[in-house]
Coordinates of C-alpha atoms and ligand atoms in Angstrom, one line a residue:
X205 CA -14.9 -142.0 57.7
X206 CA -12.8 -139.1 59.6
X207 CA -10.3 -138.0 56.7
X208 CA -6.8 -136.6 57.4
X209 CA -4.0 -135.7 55.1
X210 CA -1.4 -138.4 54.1
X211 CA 1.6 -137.0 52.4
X212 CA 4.2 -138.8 50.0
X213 CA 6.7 -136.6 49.1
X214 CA 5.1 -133.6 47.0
X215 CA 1.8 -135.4 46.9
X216 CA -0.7 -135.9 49.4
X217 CA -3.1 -139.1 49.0
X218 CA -5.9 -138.2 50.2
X219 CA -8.7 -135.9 50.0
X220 CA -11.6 -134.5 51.7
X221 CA -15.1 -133.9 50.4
X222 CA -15.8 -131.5 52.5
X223 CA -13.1 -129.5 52.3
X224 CA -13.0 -129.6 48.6
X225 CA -16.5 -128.5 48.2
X226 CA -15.6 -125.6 50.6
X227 CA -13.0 -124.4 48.7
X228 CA -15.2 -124.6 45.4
X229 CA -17.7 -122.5 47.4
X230 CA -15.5 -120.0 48.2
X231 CA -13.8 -119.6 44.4
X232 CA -18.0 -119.6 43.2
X233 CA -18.2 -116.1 45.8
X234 CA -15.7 -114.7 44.9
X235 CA -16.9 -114.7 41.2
X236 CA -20.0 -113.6 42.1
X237 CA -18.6 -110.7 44.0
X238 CA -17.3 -109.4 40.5
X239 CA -19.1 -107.9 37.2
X240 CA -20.4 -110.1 35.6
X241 CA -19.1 -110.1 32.0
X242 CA -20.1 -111.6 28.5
X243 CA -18.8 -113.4 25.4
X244 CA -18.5 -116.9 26.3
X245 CA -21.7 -119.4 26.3
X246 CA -20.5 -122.6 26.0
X247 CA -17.3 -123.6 27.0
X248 CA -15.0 -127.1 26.4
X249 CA -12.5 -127.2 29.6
X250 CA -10.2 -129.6 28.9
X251 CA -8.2 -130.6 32.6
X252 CA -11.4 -129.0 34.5
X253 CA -11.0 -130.4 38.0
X254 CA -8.1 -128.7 39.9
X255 CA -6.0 -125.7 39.4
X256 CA -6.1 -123.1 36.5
X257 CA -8.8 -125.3 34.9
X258 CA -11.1 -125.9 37.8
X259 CA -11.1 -121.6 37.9
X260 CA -11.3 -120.9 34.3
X261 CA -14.6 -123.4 34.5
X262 CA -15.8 -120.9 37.6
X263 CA -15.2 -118.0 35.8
X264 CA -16.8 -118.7 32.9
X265 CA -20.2 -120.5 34.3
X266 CA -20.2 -118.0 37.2
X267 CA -19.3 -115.3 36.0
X268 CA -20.5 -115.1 32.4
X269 CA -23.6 -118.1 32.5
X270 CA -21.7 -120.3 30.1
X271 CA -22.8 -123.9 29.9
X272 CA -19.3 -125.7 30.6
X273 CA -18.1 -129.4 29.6
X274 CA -15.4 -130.6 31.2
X275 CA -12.3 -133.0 30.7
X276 CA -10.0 -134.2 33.7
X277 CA -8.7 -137.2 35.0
X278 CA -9.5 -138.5 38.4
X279 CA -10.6 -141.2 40.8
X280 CA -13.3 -141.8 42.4
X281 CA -13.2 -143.2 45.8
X282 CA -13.7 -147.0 46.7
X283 CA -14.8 -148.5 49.7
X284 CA -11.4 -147.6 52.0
X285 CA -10.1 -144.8 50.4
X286 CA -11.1 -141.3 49.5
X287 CA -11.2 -140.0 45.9
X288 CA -9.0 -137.5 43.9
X289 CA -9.2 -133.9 45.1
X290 CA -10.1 -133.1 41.3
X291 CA -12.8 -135.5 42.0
X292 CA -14.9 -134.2 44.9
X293 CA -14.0 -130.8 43.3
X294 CA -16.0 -130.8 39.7
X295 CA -19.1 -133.1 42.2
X296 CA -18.8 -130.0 44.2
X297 CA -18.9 -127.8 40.8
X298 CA -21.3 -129.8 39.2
X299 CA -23.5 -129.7 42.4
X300 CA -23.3 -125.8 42.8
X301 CA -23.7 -125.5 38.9
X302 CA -27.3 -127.1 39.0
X303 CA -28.2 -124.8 41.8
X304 CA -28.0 -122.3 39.4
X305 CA -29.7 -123.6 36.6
X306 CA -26.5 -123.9 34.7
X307 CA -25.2 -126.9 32.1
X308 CA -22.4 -128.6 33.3
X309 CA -21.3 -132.2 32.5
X310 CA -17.7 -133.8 32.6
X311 CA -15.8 -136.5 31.4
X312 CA -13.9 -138.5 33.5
X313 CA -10.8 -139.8 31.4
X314 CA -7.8 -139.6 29.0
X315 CA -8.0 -136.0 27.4
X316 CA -5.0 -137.6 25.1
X317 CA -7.0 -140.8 23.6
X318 CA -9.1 -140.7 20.7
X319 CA -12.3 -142.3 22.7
X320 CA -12.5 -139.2 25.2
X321 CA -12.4 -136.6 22.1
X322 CA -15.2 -138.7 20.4
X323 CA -17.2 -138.7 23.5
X324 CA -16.9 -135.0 24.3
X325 CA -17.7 -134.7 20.6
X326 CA -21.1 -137.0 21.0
X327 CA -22.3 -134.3 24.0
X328 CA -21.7 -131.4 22.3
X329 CA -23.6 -132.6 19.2
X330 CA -26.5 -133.8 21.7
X331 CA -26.2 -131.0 24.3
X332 CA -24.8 -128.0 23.1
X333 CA -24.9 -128.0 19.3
X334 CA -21.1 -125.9 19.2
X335 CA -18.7 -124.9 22.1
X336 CA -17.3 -121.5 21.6
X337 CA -14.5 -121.6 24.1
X338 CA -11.6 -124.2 24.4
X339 CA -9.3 -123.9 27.0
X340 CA -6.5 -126.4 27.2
X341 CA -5.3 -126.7 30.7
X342 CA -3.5 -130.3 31.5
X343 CA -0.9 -130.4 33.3
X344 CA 0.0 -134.4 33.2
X345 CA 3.0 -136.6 33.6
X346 CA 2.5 -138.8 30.8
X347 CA 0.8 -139.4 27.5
X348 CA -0.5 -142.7 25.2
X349 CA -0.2 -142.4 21.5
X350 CA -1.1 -145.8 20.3
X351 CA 1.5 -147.8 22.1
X352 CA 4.0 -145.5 22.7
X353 CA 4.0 -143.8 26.6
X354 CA 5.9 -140.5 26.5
X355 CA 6.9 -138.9 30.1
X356 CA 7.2 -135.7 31.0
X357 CA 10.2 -134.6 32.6
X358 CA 11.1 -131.5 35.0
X359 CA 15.2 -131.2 33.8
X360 CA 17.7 -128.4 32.4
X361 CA 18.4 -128.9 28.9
X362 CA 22.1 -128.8 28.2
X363 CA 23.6 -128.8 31.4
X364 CA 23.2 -129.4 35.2
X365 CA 21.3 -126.8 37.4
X366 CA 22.9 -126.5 41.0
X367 CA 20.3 -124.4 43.3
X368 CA 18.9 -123.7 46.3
X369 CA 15.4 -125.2 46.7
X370 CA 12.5 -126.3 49.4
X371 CA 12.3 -129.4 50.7
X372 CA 7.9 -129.7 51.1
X373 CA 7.7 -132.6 52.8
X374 CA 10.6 -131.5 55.3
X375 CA 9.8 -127.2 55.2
X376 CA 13.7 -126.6 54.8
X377 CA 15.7 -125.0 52.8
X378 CA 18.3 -127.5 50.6
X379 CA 20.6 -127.2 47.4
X380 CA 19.3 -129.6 44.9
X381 CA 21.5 -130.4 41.3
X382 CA 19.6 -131.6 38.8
X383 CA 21.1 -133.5 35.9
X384 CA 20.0 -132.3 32.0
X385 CA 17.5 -134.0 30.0
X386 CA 18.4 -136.8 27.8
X387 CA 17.0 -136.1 24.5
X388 CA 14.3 -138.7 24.6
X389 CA 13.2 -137.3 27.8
X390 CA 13.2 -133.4 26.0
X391 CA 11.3 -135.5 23.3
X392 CA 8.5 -137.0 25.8
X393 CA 8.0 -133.8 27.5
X394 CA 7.1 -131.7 24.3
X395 CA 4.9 -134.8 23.4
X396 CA 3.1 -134.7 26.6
X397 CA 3.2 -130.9 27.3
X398 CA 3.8 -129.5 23.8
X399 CA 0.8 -128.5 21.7
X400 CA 0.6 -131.5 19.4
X401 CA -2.7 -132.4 21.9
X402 CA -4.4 -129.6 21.4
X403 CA -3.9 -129.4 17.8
X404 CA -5.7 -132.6 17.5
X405 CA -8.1 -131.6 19.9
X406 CA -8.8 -128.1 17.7
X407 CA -9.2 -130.3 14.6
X408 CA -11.4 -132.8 16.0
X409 CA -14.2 -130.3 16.7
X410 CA -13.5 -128.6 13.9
X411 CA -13.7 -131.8 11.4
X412 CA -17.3 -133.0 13.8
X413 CA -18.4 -129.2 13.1
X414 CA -18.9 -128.4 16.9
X415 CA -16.7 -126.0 17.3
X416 CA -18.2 -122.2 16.7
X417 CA -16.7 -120.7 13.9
X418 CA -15.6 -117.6 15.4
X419 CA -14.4 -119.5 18.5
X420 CA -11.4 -119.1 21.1
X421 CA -9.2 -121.2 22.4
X422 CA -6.6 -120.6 25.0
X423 CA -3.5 -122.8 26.7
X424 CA -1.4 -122.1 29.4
X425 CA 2.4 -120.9 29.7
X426 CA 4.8 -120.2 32.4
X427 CA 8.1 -118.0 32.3
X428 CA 8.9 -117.3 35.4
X429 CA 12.1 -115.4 36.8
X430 CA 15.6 -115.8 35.6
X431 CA 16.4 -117.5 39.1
X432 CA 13.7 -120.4 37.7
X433 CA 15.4 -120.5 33.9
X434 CA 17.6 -123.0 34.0
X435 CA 14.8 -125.8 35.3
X436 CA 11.7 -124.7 33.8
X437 CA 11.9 -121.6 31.0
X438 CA 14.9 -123.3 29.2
X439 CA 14.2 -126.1 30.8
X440 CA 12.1 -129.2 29.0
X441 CA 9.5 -127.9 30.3
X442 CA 10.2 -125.2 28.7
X443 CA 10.8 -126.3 25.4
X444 CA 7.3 -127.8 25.6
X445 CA 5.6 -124.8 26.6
X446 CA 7.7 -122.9 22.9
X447 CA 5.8 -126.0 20.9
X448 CA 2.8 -124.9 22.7
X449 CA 3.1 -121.0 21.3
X450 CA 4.2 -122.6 18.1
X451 CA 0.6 -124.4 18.4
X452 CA -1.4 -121.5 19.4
X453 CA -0.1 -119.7 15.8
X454 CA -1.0 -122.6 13.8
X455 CA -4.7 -123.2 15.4
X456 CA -5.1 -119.0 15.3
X457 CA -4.2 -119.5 11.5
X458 CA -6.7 -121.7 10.8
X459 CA -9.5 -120.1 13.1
X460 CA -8.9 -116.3 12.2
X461 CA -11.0 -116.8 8.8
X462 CA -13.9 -117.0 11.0
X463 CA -13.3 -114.4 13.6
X464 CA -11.8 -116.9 15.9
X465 CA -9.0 -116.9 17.6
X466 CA -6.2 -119.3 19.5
X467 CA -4.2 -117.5 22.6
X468 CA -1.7 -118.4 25.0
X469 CA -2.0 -117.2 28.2
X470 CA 1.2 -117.1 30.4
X471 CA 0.2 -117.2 34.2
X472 CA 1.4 -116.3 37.4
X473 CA 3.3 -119.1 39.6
X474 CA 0.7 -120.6 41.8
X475 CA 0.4 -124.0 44.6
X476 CA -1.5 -126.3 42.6
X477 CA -0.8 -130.0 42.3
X478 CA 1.6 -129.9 39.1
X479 CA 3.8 -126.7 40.5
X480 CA 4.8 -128.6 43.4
X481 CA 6.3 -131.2 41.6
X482 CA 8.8 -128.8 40.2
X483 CA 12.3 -128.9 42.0
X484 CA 13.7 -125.0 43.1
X485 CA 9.9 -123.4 42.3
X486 CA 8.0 -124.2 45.6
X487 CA 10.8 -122.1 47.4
X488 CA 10.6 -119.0 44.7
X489 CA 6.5 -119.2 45.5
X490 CA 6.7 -119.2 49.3
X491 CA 9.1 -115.8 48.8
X492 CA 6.8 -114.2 45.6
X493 CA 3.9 -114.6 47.6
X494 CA 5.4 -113.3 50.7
X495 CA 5.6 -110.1 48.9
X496 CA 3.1 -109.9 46.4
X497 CA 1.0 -110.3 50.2
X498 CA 2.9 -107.8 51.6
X499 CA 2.3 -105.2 48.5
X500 CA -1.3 -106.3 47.8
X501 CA -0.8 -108.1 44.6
X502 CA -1.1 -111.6 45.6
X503 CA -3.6 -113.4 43.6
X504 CA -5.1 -117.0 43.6
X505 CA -5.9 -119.3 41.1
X506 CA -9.6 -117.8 40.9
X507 CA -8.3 -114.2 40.6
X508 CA -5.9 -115.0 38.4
X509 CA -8.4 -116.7 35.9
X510 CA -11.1 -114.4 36.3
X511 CA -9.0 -111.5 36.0
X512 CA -7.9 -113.3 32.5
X513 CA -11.2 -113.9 31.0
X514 CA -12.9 -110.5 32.1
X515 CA -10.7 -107.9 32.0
X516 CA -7.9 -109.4 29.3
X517 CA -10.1 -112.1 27.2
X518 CA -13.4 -110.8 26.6
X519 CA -12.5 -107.2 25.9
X520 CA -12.9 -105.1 22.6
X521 CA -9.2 -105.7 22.1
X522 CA -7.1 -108.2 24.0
X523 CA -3.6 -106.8 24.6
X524 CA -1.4 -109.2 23.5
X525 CA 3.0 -108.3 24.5
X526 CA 5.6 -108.8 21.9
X527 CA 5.2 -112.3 21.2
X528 CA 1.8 -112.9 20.9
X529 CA 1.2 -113.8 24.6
X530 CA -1.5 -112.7 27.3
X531 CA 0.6 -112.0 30.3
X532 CA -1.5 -112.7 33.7
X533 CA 1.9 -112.7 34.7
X534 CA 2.4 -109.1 34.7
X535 CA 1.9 -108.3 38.1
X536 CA 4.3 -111.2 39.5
X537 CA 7.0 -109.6 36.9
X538 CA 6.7 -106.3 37.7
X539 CA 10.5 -105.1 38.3
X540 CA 9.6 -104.1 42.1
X541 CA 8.2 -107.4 43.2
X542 CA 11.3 -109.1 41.3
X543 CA 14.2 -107.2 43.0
X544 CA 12.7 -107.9 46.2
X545 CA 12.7 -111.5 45.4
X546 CA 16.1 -111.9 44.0
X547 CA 17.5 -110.0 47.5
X548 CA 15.5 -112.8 49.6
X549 CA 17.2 -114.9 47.3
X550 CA 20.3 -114.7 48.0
X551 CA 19.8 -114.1 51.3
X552 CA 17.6 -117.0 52.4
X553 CA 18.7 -119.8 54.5
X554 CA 17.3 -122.4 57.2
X555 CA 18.0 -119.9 59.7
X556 CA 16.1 -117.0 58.5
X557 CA 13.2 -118.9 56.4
X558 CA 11.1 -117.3 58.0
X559 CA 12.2 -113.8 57.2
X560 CA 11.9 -114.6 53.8
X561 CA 9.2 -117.0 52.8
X562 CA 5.8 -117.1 53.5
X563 CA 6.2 -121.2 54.4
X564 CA 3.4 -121.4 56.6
X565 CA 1.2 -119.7 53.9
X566 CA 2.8 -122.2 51.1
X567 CA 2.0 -125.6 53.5
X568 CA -1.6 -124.0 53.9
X569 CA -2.4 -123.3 50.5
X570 CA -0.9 -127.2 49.9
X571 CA -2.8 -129.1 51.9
X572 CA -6.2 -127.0 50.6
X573 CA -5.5 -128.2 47.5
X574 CA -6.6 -131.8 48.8
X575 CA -9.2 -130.1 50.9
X576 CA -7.6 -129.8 54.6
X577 CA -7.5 -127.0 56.6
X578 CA -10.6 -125.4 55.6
X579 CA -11.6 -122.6 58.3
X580 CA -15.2 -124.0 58.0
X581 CA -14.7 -127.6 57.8
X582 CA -14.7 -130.0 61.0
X583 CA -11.8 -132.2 60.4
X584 CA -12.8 -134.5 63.5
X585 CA -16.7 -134.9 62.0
X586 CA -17.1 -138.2 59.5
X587 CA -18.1 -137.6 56.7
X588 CA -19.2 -140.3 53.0
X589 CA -16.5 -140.4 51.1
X590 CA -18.2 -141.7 48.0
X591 CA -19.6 -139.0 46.1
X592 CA -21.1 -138.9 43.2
X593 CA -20.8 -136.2 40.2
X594 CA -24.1 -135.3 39.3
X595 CA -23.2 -136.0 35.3
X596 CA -21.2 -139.4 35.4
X597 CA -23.2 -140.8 38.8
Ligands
LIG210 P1 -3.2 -129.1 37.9 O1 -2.4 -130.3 38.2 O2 -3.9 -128.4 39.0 O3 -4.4 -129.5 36.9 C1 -4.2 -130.4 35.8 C2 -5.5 -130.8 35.2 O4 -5.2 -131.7 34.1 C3 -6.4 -131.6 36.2 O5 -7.8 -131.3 35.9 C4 -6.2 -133.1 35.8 O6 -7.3 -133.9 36.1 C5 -6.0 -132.9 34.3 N1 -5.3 -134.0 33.6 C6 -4.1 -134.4 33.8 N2 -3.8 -135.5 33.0 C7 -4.9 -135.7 32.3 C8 -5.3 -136.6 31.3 N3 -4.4 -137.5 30.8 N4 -6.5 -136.6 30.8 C9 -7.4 -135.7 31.2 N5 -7.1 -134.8 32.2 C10 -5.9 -134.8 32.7 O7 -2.4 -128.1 37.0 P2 -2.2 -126.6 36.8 O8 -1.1 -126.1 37.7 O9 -3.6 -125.9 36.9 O10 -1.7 -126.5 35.3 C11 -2.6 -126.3 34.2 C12 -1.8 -125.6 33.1 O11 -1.4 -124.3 33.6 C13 -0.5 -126.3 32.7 O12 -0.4 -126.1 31.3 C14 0.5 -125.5 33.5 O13 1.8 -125.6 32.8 C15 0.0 -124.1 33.4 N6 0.5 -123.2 34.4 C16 0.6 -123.5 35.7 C17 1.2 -122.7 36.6 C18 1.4 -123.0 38.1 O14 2.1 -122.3 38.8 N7 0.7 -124.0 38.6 C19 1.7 -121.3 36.2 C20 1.5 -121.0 34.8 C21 0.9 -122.0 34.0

């Protein structure tokens, strides 16, 4: 089949294989490219095919050796359409893993339900004996508990936010106002994106015995600028990501006694499949990234993650600011790339996007996410698009 892009709204629906394997190809070199670095052997990734997850996997197996397992929720493809990009993604990973002589299996369902912990459970006992990393990256709009759905929401709290924002599917710049959360939607989203999950997760492994007892576990945050507040930082999502830190401090409780410990890591603002979905941030990303380029800061998901585990993680003594928090966000704070954003701010419009925003670079980095344009990829060639992950078949 010849794949091409098909966009609804902030989402495209399709993917391509090859493209998605490139892009896997090129995160692997660029780890390999680095030192090489040591403390983590066997790793539990839990949302493993796309995004910070799908890096964090990279880093660790490339860049340290670790045996990874892997949790994330995708389709495969049927006879007329293509998979998930998170699909062809962890085949690709799986594939290039194998290469190497490295362990790396996944699990293709609901990180939330009991029957997914149980069976990641069963291949650690079988395959690994005890994982020594955890990192809990999930970025999902909704979550079962028994027969209850919660949904997570992207809403102020309190009161309605009025800003300017970028319309993806259109590439302009428009003023959205967003009503405030209800309190059952506040409610859903720190069910679905607070850190209730990974509590249970952390005391599943621990109650089986496969988690090492001087293990780490990590989960990632978002703070963003003041300009981004009102939607995301004191936003629901926001709320959800405080129950999160309120997490990490109960898990590092319990795990300390062994040497272990239980982190959150806030990151920098980057295209992937959830960020897009948030109203006002796509445009703030198309200007950050405009000048983080321009000043030779810019990083991508793979930097970002393989800066975090070898140079902030697996270090003598990871620096931790006031509250407790990794900050890979540190570069994308930094008080000169922020008062360059806030001037684009408040100057942007539809007339001078271009000025301001690196849009072309923002619609790129989109459509990779689902594997199109892909320098090395021939978008015109047909290629099978059912592919098989080397663990699941
Ligand atoms: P993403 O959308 O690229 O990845 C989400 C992952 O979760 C995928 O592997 C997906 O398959 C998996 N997933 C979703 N629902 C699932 C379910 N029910 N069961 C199993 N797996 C499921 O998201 P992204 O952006 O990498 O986000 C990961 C974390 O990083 C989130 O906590 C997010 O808040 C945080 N973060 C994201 C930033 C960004 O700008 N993208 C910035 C800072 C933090």
């Amino acid at each position: 089949m010849v794949v091409g892009p098909k966009t609804r709204g902030f989402i495209c629906t399709t993917a391509h294989p090859a493209g998605c394997a490139a892009n896997v190809a090129r995160q692997i070199e660029y780890v390999r490219e680095q030192p090489r670095f040591e403390g983590v052997k066997k790793a539990l990734i839990i949302g493993c095919s796309t995004g910070y997850g799908l890096s964090t996997r990279i880093a660790a197996a490339f860049g340290a050796g670790a045996s990874t397992l892997g949790v994330a929720f995708e389709r495969p493809a049927s006879r007329t359409r293509t998979a998930t990009a998170g699909w062809y993604n962890t085949a690709a990973f799986e594939s290039f893993a194998g290469r190497d002589g490295l362990y790396a299996k996944t699990v293709m369902g609901d990180a939330f339900s009991d029957a997914v912990k149980e069976q990641i459970i069963d291949l650690i006992r079988s395959d690994l004996g005890k994982v020594d990393l955890v990192v809990y990256s999930l970025a999902a709009p909704r979550r079962a508990v028994g027969d209850v759905t919660y949904n997570s929401v992207l809403k102020p709290v309190g009161q309605p936010f009025t800003s300017k924002s970028l319309d993806v599917a259109k590439m302009e710049v428009d003023t959205v106002t967003i009503e405030p959360a209800t309190q059952e939607e506040i409610d859903g989203t720190v069910k679905v994106m607070g850190g209730e999950d990974w509590r249970w997760w952390i005391d599943a492994l621990r109650e089986a015995d496969v988690l090492a007892k001087d293990a780490t576990t990590i989960a990632y945050s978002y703070i963003g600028p003041e300009l981004t507040y009102p939607v995301y930082h004191d936003g629901t999502v926001g709320l959800a990501k405080r129950d999160l830190a309120e997490a990490a401090k109960a898990i590092d409780a319990e795990l300390r006694a062994g040497g272990g410990h239980a982190y959150v890591s806030v990151n920098k603002a980057l295209v992937t499949q959830a960020s897009a979905a948030i109203p006002v941030v796509p445009l703030y990303i198309s200007i950050l990234f405009k000048i983080m380029k321009e000043q030779g800061t810019h990083e991508g998901c793979m930097e970002q993650m393989y800066r975090l585990l070898a140079r902030k993680l697996y270090v003598p003594a990871p620096e931790l600011d006031a509250e407790g928090f990794l900050r890979m966000d540190d570069w994308e704070l930094a008080p000169a790339i922020q008062e360059k954003v806030n001037a684009a701010w408040q100057a942007i419009s539809n007339e001078n996007l271009k000025t301001y925003a690196d849009l072309e670079g923002y619609r790129r980095e989109f459509y990779q996410l689902f594997g199109f344009e892909v320098d090395e990829v021939d978008y015109t060639a047909d290629v099978e698009i059912g592919v098989d992950i080397p663990s699941i078949g």
